[in-house]
Tab-separated table of C-alpha atoms in Angstrom:
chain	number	residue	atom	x	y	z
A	16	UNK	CA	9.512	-22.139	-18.045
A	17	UNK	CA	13.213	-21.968	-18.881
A	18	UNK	CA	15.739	-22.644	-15.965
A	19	UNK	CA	17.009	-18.616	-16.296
A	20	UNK	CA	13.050	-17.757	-15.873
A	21	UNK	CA	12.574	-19.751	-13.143
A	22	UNK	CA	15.749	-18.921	-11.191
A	23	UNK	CA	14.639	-15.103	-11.585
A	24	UNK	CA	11.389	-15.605	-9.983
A	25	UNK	CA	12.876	-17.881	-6.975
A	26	UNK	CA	15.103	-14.538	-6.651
A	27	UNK	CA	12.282	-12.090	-6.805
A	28	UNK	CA	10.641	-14.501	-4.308
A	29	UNK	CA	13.347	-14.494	-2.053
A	30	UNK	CA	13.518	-10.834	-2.093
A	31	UNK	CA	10.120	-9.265	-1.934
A	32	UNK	CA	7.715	-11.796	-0.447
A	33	UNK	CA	7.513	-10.580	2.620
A	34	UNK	CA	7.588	-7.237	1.641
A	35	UNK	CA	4.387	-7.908	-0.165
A	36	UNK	CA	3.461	-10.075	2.336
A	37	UNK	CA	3.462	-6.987	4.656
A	38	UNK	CA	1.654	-4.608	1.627
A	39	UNK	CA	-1.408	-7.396	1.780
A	40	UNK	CA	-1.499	-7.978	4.890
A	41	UNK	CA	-2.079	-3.964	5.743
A	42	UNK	CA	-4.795	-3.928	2.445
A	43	UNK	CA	-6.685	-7.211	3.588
A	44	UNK	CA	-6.334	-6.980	7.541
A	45	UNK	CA	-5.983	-10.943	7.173
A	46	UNK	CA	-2.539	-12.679	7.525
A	47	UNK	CA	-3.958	-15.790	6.066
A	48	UNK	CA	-5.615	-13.847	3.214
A	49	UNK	CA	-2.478	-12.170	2.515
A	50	UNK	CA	-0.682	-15.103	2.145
A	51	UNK	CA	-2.822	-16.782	-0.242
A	52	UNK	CA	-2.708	-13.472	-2.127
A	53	UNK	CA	1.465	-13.262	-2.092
A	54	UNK	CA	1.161	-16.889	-3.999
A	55	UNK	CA	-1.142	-15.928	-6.624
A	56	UNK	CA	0.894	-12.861	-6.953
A	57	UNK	CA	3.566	-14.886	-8.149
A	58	UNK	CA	1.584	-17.543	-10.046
A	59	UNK	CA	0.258	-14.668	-11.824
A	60	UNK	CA	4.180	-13.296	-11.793
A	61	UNK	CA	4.838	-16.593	-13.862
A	62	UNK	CA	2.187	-16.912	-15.974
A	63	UNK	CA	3.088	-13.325	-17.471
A	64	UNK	CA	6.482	-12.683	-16.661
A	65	UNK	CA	6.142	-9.331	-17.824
A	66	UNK	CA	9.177	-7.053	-16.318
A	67	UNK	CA	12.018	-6.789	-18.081
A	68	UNK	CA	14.590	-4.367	-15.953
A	69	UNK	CA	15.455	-5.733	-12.186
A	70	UNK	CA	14.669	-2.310	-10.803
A	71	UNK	CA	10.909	-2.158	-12.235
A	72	UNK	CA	10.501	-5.756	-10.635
A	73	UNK	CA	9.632	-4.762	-7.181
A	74	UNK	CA	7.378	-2.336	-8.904
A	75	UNK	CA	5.787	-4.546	-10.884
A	76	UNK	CA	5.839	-7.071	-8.211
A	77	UNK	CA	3.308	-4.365	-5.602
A	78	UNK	CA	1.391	-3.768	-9.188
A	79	UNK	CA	0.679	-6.897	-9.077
A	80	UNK	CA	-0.303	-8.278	-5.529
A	81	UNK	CA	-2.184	-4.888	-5.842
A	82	UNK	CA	-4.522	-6.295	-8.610
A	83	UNK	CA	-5.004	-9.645	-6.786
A	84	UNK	CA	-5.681	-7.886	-3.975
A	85	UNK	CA	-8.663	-5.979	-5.734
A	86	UNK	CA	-9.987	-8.651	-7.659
A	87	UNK	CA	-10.394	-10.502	-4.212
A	88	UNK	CA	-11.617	-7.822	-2.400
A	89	UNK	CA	-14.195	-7.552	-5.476
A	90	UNK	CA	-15.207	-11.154	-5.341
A	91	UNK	CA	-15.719	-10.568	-2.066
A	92	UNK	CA	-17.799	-7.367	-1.808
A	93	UNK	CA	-20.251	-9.086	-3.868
A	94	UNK	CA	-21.142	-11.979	-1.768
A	95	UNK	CA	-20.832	-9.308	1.733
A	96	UNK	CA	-19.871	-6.062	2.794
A	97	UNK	CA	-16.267	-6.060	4.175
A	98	UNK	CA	-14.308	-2.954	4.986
A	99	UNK	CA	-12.378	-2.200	2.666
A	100	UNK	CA	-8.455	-1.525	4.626
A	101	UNK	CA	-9.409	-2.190	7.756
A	102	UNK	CA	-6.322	-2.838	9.177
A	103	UNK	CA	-4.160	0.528	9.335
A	104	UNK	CA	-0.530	1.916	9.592
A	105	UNK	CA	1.425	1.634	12.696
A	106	UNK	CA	2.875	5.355	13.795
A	107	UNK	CA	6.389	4.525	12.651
A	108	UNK	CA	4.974	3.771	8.996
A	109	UNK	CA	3.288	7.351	8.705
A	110	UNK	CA	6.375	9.172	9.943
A	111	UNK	CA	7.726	10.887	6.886
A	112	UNK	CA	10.941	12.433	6.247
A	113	UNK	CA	9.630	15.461	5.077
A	114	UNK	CA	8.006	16.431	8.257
A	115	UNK	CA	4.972	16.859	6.756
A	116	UNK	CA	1.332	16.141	8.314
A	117	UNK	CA	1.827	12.827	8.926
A	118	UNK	CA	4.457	13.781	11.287
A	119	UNK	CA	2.592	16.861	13.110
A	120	UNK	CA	-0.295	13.764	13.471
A	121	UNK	CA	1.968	11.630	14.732
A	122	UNK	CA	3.317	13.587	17.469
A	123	UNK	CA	0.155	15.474	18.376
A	124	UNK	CA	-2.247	12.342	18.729
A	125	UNK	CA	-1.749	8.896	20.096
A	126	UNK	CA	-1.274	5.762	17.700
A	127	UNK	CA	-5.027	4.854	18.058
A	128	UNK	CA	-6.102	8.348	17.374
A	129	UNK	CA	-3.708	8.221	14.188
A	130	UNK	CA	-5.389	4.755	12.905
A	131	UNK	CA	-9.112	6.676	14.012
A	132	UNK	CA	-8.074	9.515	11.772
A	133	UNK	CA	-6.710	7.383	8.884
A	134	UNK	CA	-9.593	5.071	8.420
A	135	UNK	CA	-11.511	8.257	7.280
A	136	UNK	CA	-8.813	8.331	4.436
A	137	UNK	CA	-9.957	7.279	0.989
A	138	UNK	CA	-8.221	3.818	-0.065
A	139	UNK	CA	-6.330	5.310	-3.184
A	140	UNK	CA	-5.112	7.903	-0.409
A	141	UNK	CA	-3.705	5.091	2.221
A	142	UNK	CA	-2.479	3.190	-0.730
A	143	UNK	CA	-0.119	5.768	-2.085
A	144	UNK	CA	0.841	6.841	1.722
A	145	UNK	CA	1.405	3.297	2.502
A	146	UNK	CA	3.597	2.420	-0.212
A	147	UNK	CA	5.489	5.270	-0.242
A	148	UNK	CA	5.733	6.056	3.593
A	149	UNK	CA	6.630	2.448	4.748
A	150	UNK	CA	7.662	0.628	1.716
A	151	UNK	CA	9.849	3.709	0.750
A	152	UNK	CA	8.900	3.397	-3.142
A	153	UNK	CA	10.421	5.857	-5.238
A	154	UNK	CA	8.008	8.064	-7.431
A	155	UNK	CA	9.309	5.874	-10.590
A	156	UNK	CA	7.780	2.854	-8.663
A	157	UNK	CA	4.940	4.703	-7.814
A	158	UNK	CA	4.037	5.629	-11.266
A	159	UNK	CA	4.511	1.992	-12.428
A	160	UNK	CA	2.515	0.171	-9.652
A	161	UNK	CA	-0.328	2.531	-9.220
A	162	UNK	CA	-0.102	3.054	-13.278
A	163	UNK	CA	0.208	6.875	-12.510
A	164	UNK	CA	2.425	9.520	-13.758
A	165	UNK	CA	5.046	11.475	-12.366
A	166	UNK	CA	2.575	14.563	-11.921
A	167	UNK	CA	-0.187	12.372	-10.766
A	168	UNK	CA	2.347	10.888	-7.865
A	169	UNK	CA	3.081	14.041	-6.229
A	170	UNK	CA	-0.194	14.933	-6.910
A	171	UNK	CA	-1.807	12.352	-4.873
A	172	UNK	CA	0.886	12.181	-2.467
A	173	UNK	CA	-0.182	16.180	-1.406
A	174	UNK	CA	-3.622	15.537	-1.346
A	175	UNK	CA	-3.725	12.213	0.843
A	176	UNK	CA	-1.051	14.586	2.996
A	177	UNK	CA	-3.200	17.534	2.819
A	178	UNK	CA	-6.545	15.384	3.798
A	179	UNK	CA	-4.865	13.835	6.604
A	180	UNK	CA	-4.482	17.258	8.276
A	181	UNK	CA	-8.180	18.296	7.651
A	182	UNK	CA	-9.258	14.985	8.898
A	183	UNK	CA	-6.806	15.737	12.181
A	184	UNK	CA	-7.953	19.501	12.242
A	185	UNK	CA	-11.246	18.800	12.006
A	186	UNK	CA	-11.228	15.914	14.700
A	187	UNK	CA	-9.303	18.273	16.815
A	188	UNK	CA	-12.191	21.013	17.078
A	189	UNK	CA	-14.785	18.478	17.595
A	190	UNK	CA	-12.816	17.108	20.678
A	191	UNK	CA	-12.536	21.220	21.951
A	192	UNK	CA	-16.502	21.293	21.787
């Protein structure tokens, strides 16, 4: 590795470990799991060293500690069953600027009733929330991460949105019974 390759990684170290620290820590409910999975984010980060534009970095970066993530998480559904997210978004990481349900959730319900409703969320659907919600990735980093396109972004986006308010709706009228 050449000194200008090496000193770009220590940089993108510097300024996103944590952050992804944070991202695997929220996928893999384990601290200690997450930080075994920031590392071989980066080891794979240098074995491929595939970004070529600082901006995509961080992007590429979540894309990723999002495939080490999975190919751990595969490993280890096969030897047991382990939820799969277990650990879920605190109420200040679902509050979205747009007002929209995540919001209405969050002020109707309690944080544990939030985390209730949200673990009946499909993963791809707390993924995309996640990222964009408390990591604040624009759609461009969206598309490259989660290896969707624009349309497929906002697509998702409305959908986890719009689920979230059936799942709250629904839990809502079986609390009224």
């Amino acid at each position: 590795m050449h000194d200008e390759q090496r000193h770009s990684l220590e940089s993108l170290y510097r300024k996103y470990a944590e952050q992804l620290f944070y991202y695997l820590v929220k996928l893999s409910g384990s601290k200690e799991l997450a930080e075994d999975l920031v590392q071989e984010t980066f080891i794979r980060a240098t074995v491929s060293l595939e970004f070529s534009e600082a901006e995509n970095a961080k992007a590429w970066l979540f894309k990723v500690a999002r495939n080490v993530y999975l190919d751990e998480w595969r490993k280890r559904k096969r030897r047991e069953r382990i939820p799969f997210l277990s650990r879920l978004m605190k109420e200040k990481e679902m509050v979205s600027p747009y007002g929209i349900p995540e919001e209405e959730v969050v002020r109707q319900a309690g944080i544990h009733e939030v985390k209730e409703l949200l673990m009946h969320l499909p993963e791809k659907y707390r993924t995309i929330l996640y990222l964009r919600e408390y990591e604040e990735f624009s759609y461009k980093e969206l598309q490259s991460s989660l290896e969707l396109s624009e349309a497929q972004v906002k697509t998702e986006l409305f959908r986890a949105r719009k689920k979230l308010k059936e799942i709250y709706k629904k839990a809502e009228r079986s609390e009224g019974q």
